[in-house]
Amino acid sequence: MPDSEYRDIRKLDLFSQMADAHFTALMRGAYVQNFPAQIELITEGEPSDFLHIVLSGSVDLFSAWNGRDTSMATVRPISTFILAATIKDAPYLMSARTLEKSRIALIPSQDVRAIFDADSNFARAIVTELAQCYRSVIKSQKDLKLRTSLERLANYLLRQQKRAGGRAVFELDFEKRRLASVLGTTPENLSRAFKGLQPYGVTVTGSRITIGNQGDLERFAKPNPLIDDFSM
Amino acid sequence: MPDSEYRDIRKLDLFSQMADAHFTALMRGAYVQNFPAQIELITEGEPSDFLHIVLSGSVDLFSAWNGRDTSMATVRPISTFILAATIKDAPYLMSARTLEKSRIALIPSQDVRAIFDADSNFARAIVTELAQCYRSVIKSQKDLKLRTSLERLANYLLRQQKRAGGRAVFELDFEKRRLASVLGTTPENLSRAFKGLQPYGVTVTGSRITIGNQGDLERFAKPNPLIDDFSM
DNA sequence: CAAATCAATTGATAAATGTCAAATGCCGAG
DNA sequence: CTCGGCATTTGACATTTATCAATTGATTTG
């Protein structure tokens, strides 16, 4: 593994406080691999052999049942995924596929569990990470249960605008059909939802969004930190 | 605190492995209180001052936005709730109210965080608990995004049947209007959904459910451990 | 560049879900 | 026991969302 990546991983909240020896031990069994776009990295139901870390690119976590499927979340560098399955030594609940060319580090789950038992700083970091993950899903569950698809889109746009720097014009960061799935709707309805936001000053050109009237959109969307602020 | 409750709490996975001194320290600051039904114990957005443990009765976790509200989960004895907020020292994401007369233990959050730093067995137990909570929410999210309300009800009935002992006749464990909210629908539609399951052999009399043809219902519901098995 | 491919949009329609109002049924207080 | 209150059910209707088919638009590839 290149030294720069080694250091990048070390800097993650999850690993930054652990003992050197333990981090080195973890990395010894780890390996890094490049994947092309649209590769299925893991499949739900399989045993969780590796903790994954996205070093570059991006990964879609999705799930299927009875012929349907849905995007659950997107993982961006640099962060881990399927930590809970690794810790519990339980099957993956979600599948994962690369959205673009991606570089992924793989750490054997049994190593993670072993070091977790030996290093209490690491254990503490895992707690913080899991608590964060848990709260994120709760927020997204509230978004789904309390809002219509139009409201979900409006709030998504406000969140994405913020992530992209806060300007009135910004880019969607993934395809509309995946956005539709993330928002729990269909591509057709997403398209109509964009139209439905025109009265609030939202203009769409391809993946470029313009928020013509911030106040109008916010009054409609009613963003709430207990749903939309993923940093807390 | 009565000795029997002290021991019941000690037996929880969360506390069973920690050092005696630490457990005693935690319990010193804790207190136990009886609440009548329908009391709001915590309100979303407030700072998380206490980790709560339901000793008897039951508690509804719910959330509101823009005049709507929804039931997120039910907490039954003996287990904790709002662990993630306590650990992160972040505001509650959900409100909680007693569903019936309930006995609740309250442990100051700062004590939990302090002991968490000092006792690595406790830290490990928290990891396991949080991983479990996380996976439960993911399952419930999959249920919501991948299934229609009829399918959610069918699978709910199968889960509840199992929890109640597996017989063909069993009782719903809470009011239908709350069940509707948990399932992400309205009381009116829940009522129609029960009718919609008649062709699969489901009969409803008040809160008594009869599953006339297990195979028919299961073929329709298509239960899946990665969504419906909350033990793994 | 042109053809092929795939995403996105649009229109028409169907299905699911929500809302409102009224009726029914259940349960506890007096 | 009877009444009143509340949960539940039902019916009619509105809204939202999904589905299907066709078209448009953008991008890739030979």
Coordinates of C-alpha atoms (C1' of nucleotides) in Angstrom, one line a residue:
Chain A
M1 CA 0.0 0.0 0.0
P2 CA 1.4 3.4 -1.0
D3 CA 2.6 5.5 2.0
S4 CA 0.1 8.3 1.3
E5 CA -2.9 6.0 1.5
Y6 CA -1.5 4.4 4.6
R7 CA -1.4 7.9 6.2
D8 CA -4.9 8.8 4.8
I9 CA -6.4 5.8 6.5
R10 CA -4.5 6.4 9.7
K11 CA -6.0 9.9 9.8
L12 CA -9.6 8.6 9.7
D13 CA -11.4 9.2 13.0
L14 CA -11.8 5.4 13.3
F15 CA -8.0 4.8 13.3
S16 CA -6.4 8.0 14.4
Q17 CA -6.3 7.3 18.2
M18 CA -5.3 3.6 18.2
A19 CA -1.9 2.3 19.1
D20 CA 0.7 2.2 16.4
A21 CA 1.3 -1.5 16.8
H22 CA -2.4 -2.2 16.4
F23 CA -2.7 -0.1 13.3
T24 CA 0.2 -1.7 11.7
A25 CA -1.2 -5.1 12.5
L26 CA -4.5 -4.1 10.9
M27 CA -2.8 -2.9 7.8
R28 CA -0.6 -5.9 7.5
G29 CA -3.6 -8.1 6.6
A30 CA -5.2 -5.3 4.5
Y31 CA -4.9 -4.8 0.8
V32 CA -6.0 -2.2 -1.6
Q33 CA -7.6 -2.7 -4.9
N34 CA -8.8 -0.7 -7.9
F35 CA -12.2 -1.5 -9.2
P36 CA -13.9 -0.2 -12.4
A37 CA -17.3 1.4 -12.3
Q38 CA -20.4 -0.8 -11.7
I39 CA -18.7 -3.6 -9.9
E40 CA -20.6 -5.4 -7.2
L41 CA -18.2 -5.4 -4.3
I42 CA -20.4 -7.2 -1.8
T43 CA -23.8 -8.9 -1.9
E44 CA -26.3 -8.7 0.9
G45 CA -26.6 -11.9 2.8
E46 CA -23.0 -12.9 2.5
P47 CA -20.7 -13.2 5.5
S48 CA -18.8 -10.0 6.3
D49 CA -15.3 -11.0 5.5
F50 CA -13.8 -7.5 5.1
L51 CA -14.3 -4.0 6.4
H52 CA -14.2 -1.8 3.4
I53 CA -12.7 1.7 3.1
V54 CA -13.4 3.9 0.1
L55 CA -10.1 5.7 -0.7
S56 CA -11.3 7.3 -4.0
G57 CA -14.3 7.1 -6.2
S58 CA -17.7 6.3 -4.7
V59 CA -19.8 3.4 -3.7
D60 CA -23.6 2.8 -3.7
L61 CA -25.1 0.8 -0.9
F62 CA -28.3 -0.8 -2.1
S63 CA -30.7 -3.6 -1.3
A64 CA -33.1 -5.8 -3.2
W65 CA -36.2 -7.7 -2.3
N66 CA -38.8 -9.5 -4.5
G67 CA -37.5 -8.1 -7.7
R68 CA -37.3 -4.5 -6.5
D69 CA -34.2 -2.6 -5.4
T70 CA -33.4 0.6 -3.7
S71 CA -30.4 2.8 -3.0
M72 CA -29.8 3.1 0.7
A73 CA -26.8 5.4 0.8
T74 CA -23.7 6.6 -1.0
V75 CA -20.2 6.2 0.5
R76 CA -17.6 8.8 -0.4
P77 CA -13.9 9.0 0.4
I78 CA -12.5 8.6 2.8
S79 CA -14.8 6.5 4.9
T80 CA -15.7 2.9 5.8
F81 CA -18.7 0.9 5.2
I82 CA -20.4 -2.2 6.6
L83 CA -18.7 -1.6 10.0
A84 CA -21.7 -3.0 11.9
A85 CA -21.7 -6.3 10.0
T86 CA -18.0 -6.6 10.6
I87 CA -18.3 -6.0 14.3
K88 CA -21.3 -8.3 14.8
D89 CA -19.8 -11.0 12.5
A90 CA -23.2 -11.0 10.8
P91 CA -24.2 -11.1 7.2
Y92 CA -24.3 -7.9 5.1
L93 CA -27.7 -6.3 5.1
M94 CA -26.8 -4.3 2.0
S95 CA -25.0 -4.9 -1.3
A96 CA -22.4 -2.5 -2.5
R97 CA -21.3 -1.5 -6.0
T98 CA -18.8 1.1 -7.3
L99 CA -20.5 4.0 -9.0
E100 CA -17.3 5.0 -10.7
K101 CA -13.7 3.8 -10.9
S102 CA -12.8 3.4 -7.2
R103 CA -9.9 2.5 -5.0
I104 CA -11.0 0.4 -2.0
A105 CA -9.0 -0.9 1.0
L106 CA -10.1 -4.2 2.5
I107 CA -9.3 -5.2 6.0
P108 CA -10.1 -8.7 7.1
S109 CA -13.1 -8.6 9.5
Q110 CA -11.5 -11.0 12.0
D111 CA -8.5 -8.6 12.3
V112 CA -10.8 -5.7 13.0
R113 CA -12.6 -7.7 15.7
A114 CA -9.4 -8.9 17.2
I115 CA -7.9 -5.4 17.4
F116 CA -11.2 -4.1 18.6
D117 CA -10.8 -6.4 21.6
A118 CA -7.3 -5.4 22.2
D119 CA -7.3 -1.6 21.7
S120 CA -9.8 0.4 23.7
N121 CA -9.1 3.6 21.8
F122 CA -10.1 1.8 18.6
A123 CA -13.2 0.4 20.4
R124 CA -14.2 3.9 21.4
A125 CA -13.7 5.2 17.9
I126 CA -15.9 2.4 16.6
V127 CA -18.6 3.4 19.1
T128 CA -18.5 7.0 17.8
E129 CA -18.6 5.9 14.2
L130 CA -21.5 3.5 14.8
A131 CA -23.5 6.1 16.8
Q132 CA -23.0 8.5 13.9
C133 CA -24.2 5.8 11.4
Y134 CA -27.2 5.0 13.5
R135 CA -28.2 8.6 13.8
S136 CA -27.9 9.1 10.1
V137 CA -30.2 6.2 9.3
I138 CA -32.7 7.5 11.8
K139 CA -32.6 10.9 10.1
S140 CA -33.2 9.3 6.8
Q141 CA -36.0 7.2 8.2
K142 CA -37.7 10.4 9.4
D143 CA -37.2 12.0 6.0
L144 CA -39.0 9.0 4.4
K145 CA -41.8 8.8 6.9
L146 CA -42.6 12.4 7.5
R147 CA -42.2 14.0 4.1
T148 CA -43.7 13.7 0.7
S149 CA -41.4 13.1 -2.3
L150 CA -41.6 16.7 -3.2
E151 CA -40.5 17.8 0.2
R152 CA -37.7 15.2 0.2
L153 CA -36.4 16.5 -3.0
A154 CA -36.6 20.1 -1.8
N155 CA -34.6 19.3 1.3
Y156 CA -32.2 17.1 -0.6
L157 CA -31.4 20.1 -2.9
L158 CA -30.8 22.3 0.1
R159 CA -28.5 19.8 1.6
Q160 CA -26.6 19.2 -1.6
Q161 CA -26.4 23.0 -2.2
K162 CA -24.7 23.3 1.2
R163 CA -22.3 20.5 0.5
A164 CA -21.4 22.0 -2.8
G165 CA -20.5 25.3 -1.2
G166 CA -23.8 27.1 -0.7
R167 CA -24.0 29.0 -4.0
A168 CA -27.3 29.4 -5.9
V169 CA -26.0 27.3 -8.8
F170 CA -24.6 23.9 -8.1
E171 CA -24.3 20.3 -9.6
L172 CA -26.1 17.2 -8.6
D173 CA -23.5 14.7 -7.6
F174 CA -25.1 11.7 -9.1
E175 CA -27.4 10.5 -11.8
K176 CA -31.1 11.4 -11.5
R177 CA -32.3 7.8 -11.6
R178 CA -30.1 7.0 -8.6
L179 CA -31.3 10.1 -6.9
A180 CA -34.8 8.9 -7.5
S181 CA -34.0 5.6 -5.8
V182 CA -32.3 7.4 -2.8
L183 CA -35.3 9.6 -2.4
G184 CA -37.6 6.6 -2.5
T185 CA -39.4 7.4 -5.8
T186 CA -39.1 6.6 -9.5
P187 CA -37.2 8.5 -12.2
E188 CA -40.5 9.6 -13.7
N189 CA -41.7 11.1 -10.5
L190 CA -38.4 12.7 -9.8
S191 CA -38.7 14.5 -13.1
R192 CA -42.2 15.6 -12.2
A193 CA -41.0 16.6 -8.7
F194 CA -38.4 19.0 -10.3
K195 CA -41.2 20.6 -12.2
G196 CA -43.2 20.8 -9.0
L197 CA -40.4 22.9 -7.5
Q198 CA -40.4 25.4 -10.3
P199 CA -42.9 27.6 -8.5
Y200 CA -40.4 27.9 -5.7
G201 CA -37.6 29.1 -8.0
V202 CA -35.8 25.8 -8.8
T203 CA -34.4 25.5 -12.3
V204 CA -32.8 22.3 -13.7
T205 CA -30.5 22.1 -16.7
G206 CA -29.1 18.6 -16.9
S207 CA -27.4 18.1 -13.6
R208 CA -27.1 21.8 -12.9
I209 CA -29.5 23.2 -10.4
T210 CA -30.3 26.8 -9.9
I211 CA -32.1 28.0 -6.8
G212 CA -33.6 31.2 -7.9
N213 CA -35.2 32.1 -4.6
Q214 CA -33.5 30.7 -1.5
G215 CA -36.2 31.9 0.9
D216 CA -39.1 30.5 -1.1
L217 CA -37.5 27.1 -1.3
E218 CA -36.6 27.1 2.3
R219 CA -40.1 28.1 3.3
F220 CA -41.5 25.2 1.4
A221 CA -38.8 22.7 2.4
K222 CA -38.7 23.5 6.1
P223 CA -35.3 21.9 6.6
N224 CA -34.7 20.7 10.2
P225 CA -31.4 19.9 11.7
L226 CA -32.9 16.8 13.4
I227 CA -33.5 15.5 9.9
D228 CA -31.1 17.3 7.5
D229 CA -28.0 18.0 9.4
F230 CA -25.8 14.9 9.0
S231 CA -22.9 16.4 10.9
M232 CA -24.6 16.1 14.3
Chain B
M1 CA -33.4 1.1 43.8
P2 CA -34.8 -2.3 44.7
D3 CA -32.2 -5.1 44.6
S4 CA -34.1 -7.1 42.0
E5 CA -34.1 -4.2 39.6
Y6 CA -30.4 -3.6 40.2
R7 CA -29.7 -7.2 39.3
D8 CA -32.0 -7.0 36.3
I9 CA -30.1 -4.1 34.9
R10 CA -26.8 -5.7 35.7
K11 CA -27.9 -8.7 33.6
L12 CA -28.4 -6.6 30.5
D13 CA -25.9 -7.3 27.8
L14 CA -24.9 -3.7 28.0
F15 CA -23.8 -4.0 31.7
S16 CA -23.1 -7.7 32.3
Q17 CA -19.4 -7.6 31.5
M18 CA -18.3 -4.4 33.1
A19 CA -16.3 -4.1 36.3
D20 CA -18.3 -4.1 39.5
A21 CA -16.9 -0.8 40.7
H22 CA -17.9 0.8 37.4
F23 CA -21.4 -0.6 37.5
T24 CA -21.9 0.5 41.1
A25 CA -20.7 4.0 40.1
L26 CA -23.1 4.1 37.3
M27 CA -26.0 3.1 39.5
R28 CA -25.1 5.5 42.2
G29 CA -26.1 8.4 40.0
A30 CA -29.1 6.6 38.6
Y31 CA -32.6 6.7 39.7
V32 CA -35.8 4.9 38.9
Q33 CA -39.2 6.4 38.4
N34 CA -42.7 5.3 37.7
F35 CA -44.6 7.0 35.0
P36 CA -48.3 6.8 34.1
A37 CA -49.3 6.1 30.5
Q38 CA -49.0 8.7 27.8
I39 CA -46.3 10.7 29.5
E40 CA -43.7 12.4 27.3
L41 CA -40.3 11.3 28.7
I42 CA -38.1 13.1 26.3
T43 CA -38.5 15.5 23.4
E44 CA -36.6 15.5 20.2
G45 CA -34.0 18.3 20.0
E46 CA -33.3 18.4 23.7
P47 CA -29.8 17.6 25.0
S48 CA -29.4 14.0 26.1
D49 CA -29.1 14.2 29.8
F50 CA -30.0 10.6 30.6
L51 CA -29.7 7.1 29.2
H52 CA -33.1 5.5 29.7
I53 CA -33.8 1.9 30.6
V54 CA -37.3 0.5 30.4
L55 CA -37.8 -1.8 33.4
S56 CA -41.5 -2.5 32.9
G57 CA -44.2 -1.2 30.7
S58 CA -43.4 0.1 27.2
V59 CA -42.2 3.2 25.4
D60 CA -43.0 4.7 22.0
L61 CA -40.2 6.4 20.2
F62 CA -41.7 8.9 17.7
S63 CA -40.8 12.0 15.8
A64 CA -42.7 15.0 14.4
W65 CA -42.1 17.4 11.6
N66 CA -44.3 20.1 10.1
G67 CA -47.5 19.1 11.9
R68 CA -47.1 15.4 11.1
D69 CA -45.8 12.7 13.4
T70 CA -44.8 9.1 13.1
S71 CA -43.9 6.2 15.4
M72 CA -40.4 5.0 14.9
A73 CA -40.1 2.1 17.3
T74 CA -41.4 0.6 20.5
V75 CA -39.0 -0.1 23.4
R76 CA -39.9 -3.0 25.7
P77 CA -38.4 -4.3 28.9
I78 CA -35.7 -4.7 29.6
S79 CA -33.7 -2.5 27.2
T80 CA -32.2 0.9 26.8
F81 CA -33.0 3.7 24.5
I82 CA -31.3 6.8 23.1
L83 CA -27.9 5.2 23.6
A84 CA -26.5 6.9 20.5
A85 CA -27.5 10.4 21.6
T86 CA -26.0 9.8 25.0
I87 CA -22.7 8.6 23.6
K88 CA -22.4 11.4 21.1
D89 CA -23.6 14.0 23.6
A90 CA -25.9 15.1 20.9
P91 CA -29.6 16.1 20.9
Y92 CA -32.3 13.4 20.9
L93 CA -33.5 12.7 17.4
M94 CA -36.7 11.2 18.6
S95 CA -39.2 11.9 21.4
A96 CA -40.3 9.2 23.8
R97 CA -43.6 8.6 25.6
T98 CA -44.9 5.9 27.8
L99 CA -47.5 3.7 26.2
E100 CA -48.7 2.3 29.5
K101 CA -47.7 2.7 33.1
S102 CA -44.0 2.2 33.0
R103 CA -41.0 2.0 35.3
I104 CA -37.9 3.7 33.9
A105 CA -34.3 3.9 35.1
L106 CA -32.4 7.0 34.3
I107 CA -28.6 7.1 34.2
P108 CA -26.9 10.5 33.8
S109 CA -25.4 10.6 30.3
Q110 CA -22.1 12.1 31.6
D111 CA -21.7 9.1 33.9
V112 CA -22.2 6.8 31.0
R113 CA -19.7 8.6 28.9
A114 CA -17.2 8.7 31.8
I115 CA -17.5 5.0 32.5
F116 CA -17.4 4.3 28.8
D117 CA -14.0 5.9 28.7
A118 CA -12.8 3.9 31.7
D119 CA -14.2 0.5 31.1
S120 CA -13.4 -1.2 27.9
N121 CA -15.7 -4.1 28.5
F122 CA -18.5 -1.6 28.8
A123 CA -17.3 0.1 25.6
R124 CA -17.3 -3.2 23.8
A125 CA -20.9 -3.9 25.0
I126 CA -21.9 -0.5 23.7
V127 CA -20.5 -1.3 20.3
T128 CA -22.4 -4.5 20.1
E129 CA -25.6 -2.7 21.2
L130 CA -25.2 0.1 18.7
A131 CA -24.4 -2.2 15.9
Q132 CA -27.6 -4.1 16.7
C133 CA -29.6 -0.8 16.7
Y134 CA -28.0 0.3 13.5
R135 CA -28.9 -2.9 11.8
S136 CA -32.4 -2.8 13.1
V137 CA -33.0 0.6 11.6
I138 CA -31.5 -0.5 8.3
K139 CA -33.9 -3.4 8.2
S140 CA -36.8 -1.2 8.9
Q141 CA -35.7 1.2 6.2
K142 CA -35.6 -1.7 3.7
D143 CA -39.1 -2.7 4.8
L144 CA -40.3 0.8 4.1
K145 CA -38.6 1.3 0.8
L146 CA -39.0 -2.1 -0.8
R147 CA -42.5 -3.1 0.3
T148 CA -46.0 -1.8 -0.2
S149 CA -48.1 -1.3 2.9
L150 CA -49.9 -4.5 2.4
E151 CA -46.6 -6.4 2.3
R152 CA -45.4 -4.6 5.3
L153 CA -48.5 -5.6 7.2
A154 CA -48.3 -9.2 6.1
N155 CA -44.7 -9.4 7.3
Y156 CA -45.4 -7.6 10.5
L157 CA -48.1 -10.2 11.3
L158 CA -45.7 -13.0 10.6
R159 CA -43.1 -11.4 12.9
Q160 CA -45.6 -10.7 15.6
Q161 CA -46.9 -14.2 15.3
K162 CA -43.4 -15.6 15.9
R163 CA -42.9 -13.3 18.9
A164 CA -46.2 -14.3 20.4
G165 CA -45.3 -18.0 20.2
G166 CA -45.9 -19.1 16.7
R167 CA -49.5 -20.2 16.9
A168 CA -52.2 -19.5 14.3
V169 CA -54.1 -17.2 16.7
F170 CA -52.4 -14.4 18.5
E171 CA -52.9 -10.8 19.8
L172 CA -51.6 -7.6 18.3
D173 CA -49.4 -6.0 21.0
F174 CA -50.6 -2.4 20.5
E175 CA -53.4 -0.3 19.2
K176 CA -54.1 -0.3 15.5
R177 CA -53.6 3.3 15.0
R178 CA -50.1 3.1 16.4
L179 CA -49.5 0.0 14.3
A180 CA -50.6 2.1 11.3
S181 CA -48.0 4.8 12.2
V182 CA -45.3 2.2 12.7
L183 CA -46.0 0.7 9.3
G184 CA -46.0 4.1 7.7
T185 CA -49.6 4.3 6.8
T186 CA -52.9 5.7 8.2
P187 CA -55.5 3.9 10.4
E188 CA -58.0 3.9 7.5
N189 CA -55.5 2.2 5.2
L190 CA -54.4 -0.2 7.8
S191 CA -58.1 -1.3 8.2
R192 CA -58.3 -1.8 4.4
A193 CA -55.0 -3.6 4.4
F194 CA -56.4 -6.1 6.9
K195 CA -59.2 -6.7 4.5
G196 CA -56.7 -7.0 1.7
L197 CA -55.1 -9.9 3.6
Q198 CA -58.4 -11.8 3.9
P199 CA -57.8 -13.7 0.6
Y200 CA -54.6 -15.0 2.2
G201 CA -56.5 -16.4 5.2
V202 CA -56.0 -13.6 7.7
T203 CA -58.9 -12.9 10.1
V204 CA -59.1 -10.0 12.5
T205 CA -61.4 -9.8 15.5
G206 CA -60.5 -6.7 17.6
S207 CA -56.8 -7.3 18.4
R208 CA -57.0 -11.0 17.8
I209 CA -55.4 -12.2 14.6
T210 CA -56.0 -15.6 13.1
I211 CA -53.7 -16.9 10.3
G212 CA -55.9 -19.4 8.6
N213 CA -53.4 -20.5 6.1
Q214 CA -49.7 -20.0 7.0
G215 CA -48.4 -21.1 3.6
D216 CA -50.6 -18.7 1.7
L217 CA -49.7 -15.7 3.8
E218 CA -46.0 -16.6 3.7
R219 CA -46.1 -17.0 -0.1
F220 CA -47.6 -13.5 -0.3
A221 CA -45.4 -11.8 2.4
K222 CA -42.1 -13.4 1.3
P223 CA -40.4 -12.8 4.6
N224 CA -36.7 -12.4 4.5
P225 CA -34.2 -12.7 7.4
L226 CA -32.3 -9.7 6.0
I227 CA -35.4 -7.6 6.7
D228 CA -37.5 -9.4 9.2
D229 CA -35.2 -11.2 11.5
F230 CA -34.4 -8.7 14.2
S231 CA -32.2 -11.1 16.2
M232 CA -29.4 -11.1 13.7
Chain C
dC1 C1' -20.2 12.2 -38.5
dA2 C1' -23.9 8.8 -37.9
dA3 C1' -25.7 5.1 -35.6
dA4 C1' -26.4 3.0 -31.3
dT5 C1' -27.2 3.3 -26.6
dC6 C1' -28.9 4.9 -22.5
dA7 C1' -30.7 8.5 -19.5
dA8 C1' -34.3 11.6 -19.0
dT9 C1' -38.7 13.4 -20.0
dT10 C1' -43.6 13.4 -21.2
dG11 C1' -48.3 11.8 -21.6
dA12 C1' -51.8 8.6 -20.5
dT13 C1' -53.4 5.6 -17.3
dA14 C1' -53.6 2.6 -13.2
dA15 C1' -52.8 1.7 -8.6
dA16 C1' -51.9 3.0 -4.0
dT17 C1' -52.5 5.9 -0.4
dG18 C1' -54.4 9.8 2.0
dT19 C1' -58.4 12.7 3.6
dC20 C1' -62.8 13.7 5.2
dA21 C1' -67.2 12.6 7.0
dA22 C1' -70.2 9.5 8.9
dA23 C1' -71.3 5.1 11.0
dT24 C1' -70.2 1.5 14.0
dG25 C1' -68.3 -0.9 17.8
dC26 C1' -65.9 -1.1 22.2
dC27 C1' -64.9 0.2 26.9
dG28 C1' -64.9 2.6 31.1
dA29 C1' -67.1 6.1 34.2
dG30 C1' -70.9 7.1 36.7
Chain D
dC1 C1' -76.6 -1.1 33.1
dT2 C1' -76.4 3.0 30.3
dC3 C1' -74.2 6.8 28.5
dG4 C1' -70.4 9.2 26.6
dG5 C1' -66.1 9.1 24.5
dC6 C1' -62.9 7.2 21.7
dA7 C1' -61.0 3.8 18.5
dT8 C1' -62.1 1.6 14.4
dT9 C1' -64.3 0.9 10.2
dT10 C1' -66.6 2.2 6.0
dG11 C1' -67.7 4.9 1.9
dA12 C1' -66.7 8.6 -1.2
dC13 C1' -63.4 11.1 -3.1
dA14 C1' -58.9 13.6 -3.8
dT15 C1' -54.1 13.3 -4.2
dT16 C1' -50.0 11.1 -4.7
dT17 C1' -47.3 7.8 -6.7
dA18 C1' -46.3 4.1 -10.0
dT19 C1' -46.3 2.0 -14.5
dC20 C1' -46.2 1.7 -19.4
dA21 C1' -45.2 3.5 -23.8
dA22 C1' -43.3 6.7 -26.6
dT23 C1' -40.3 10.5 -27.4
dT24 C1' -36.5 13.5 -26.7
dG25 C1' -31.9 14.4 -25.5
dA26 C1' -27.3 13.4 -24.5
dT27 C1' -23.2 10.5 -25.0
dT28 C1' -20.5 7.0 -26.8
dT29 C1' -18.5 4.4 -30.4
dG30 C1' -17.3 2.7 -34.8

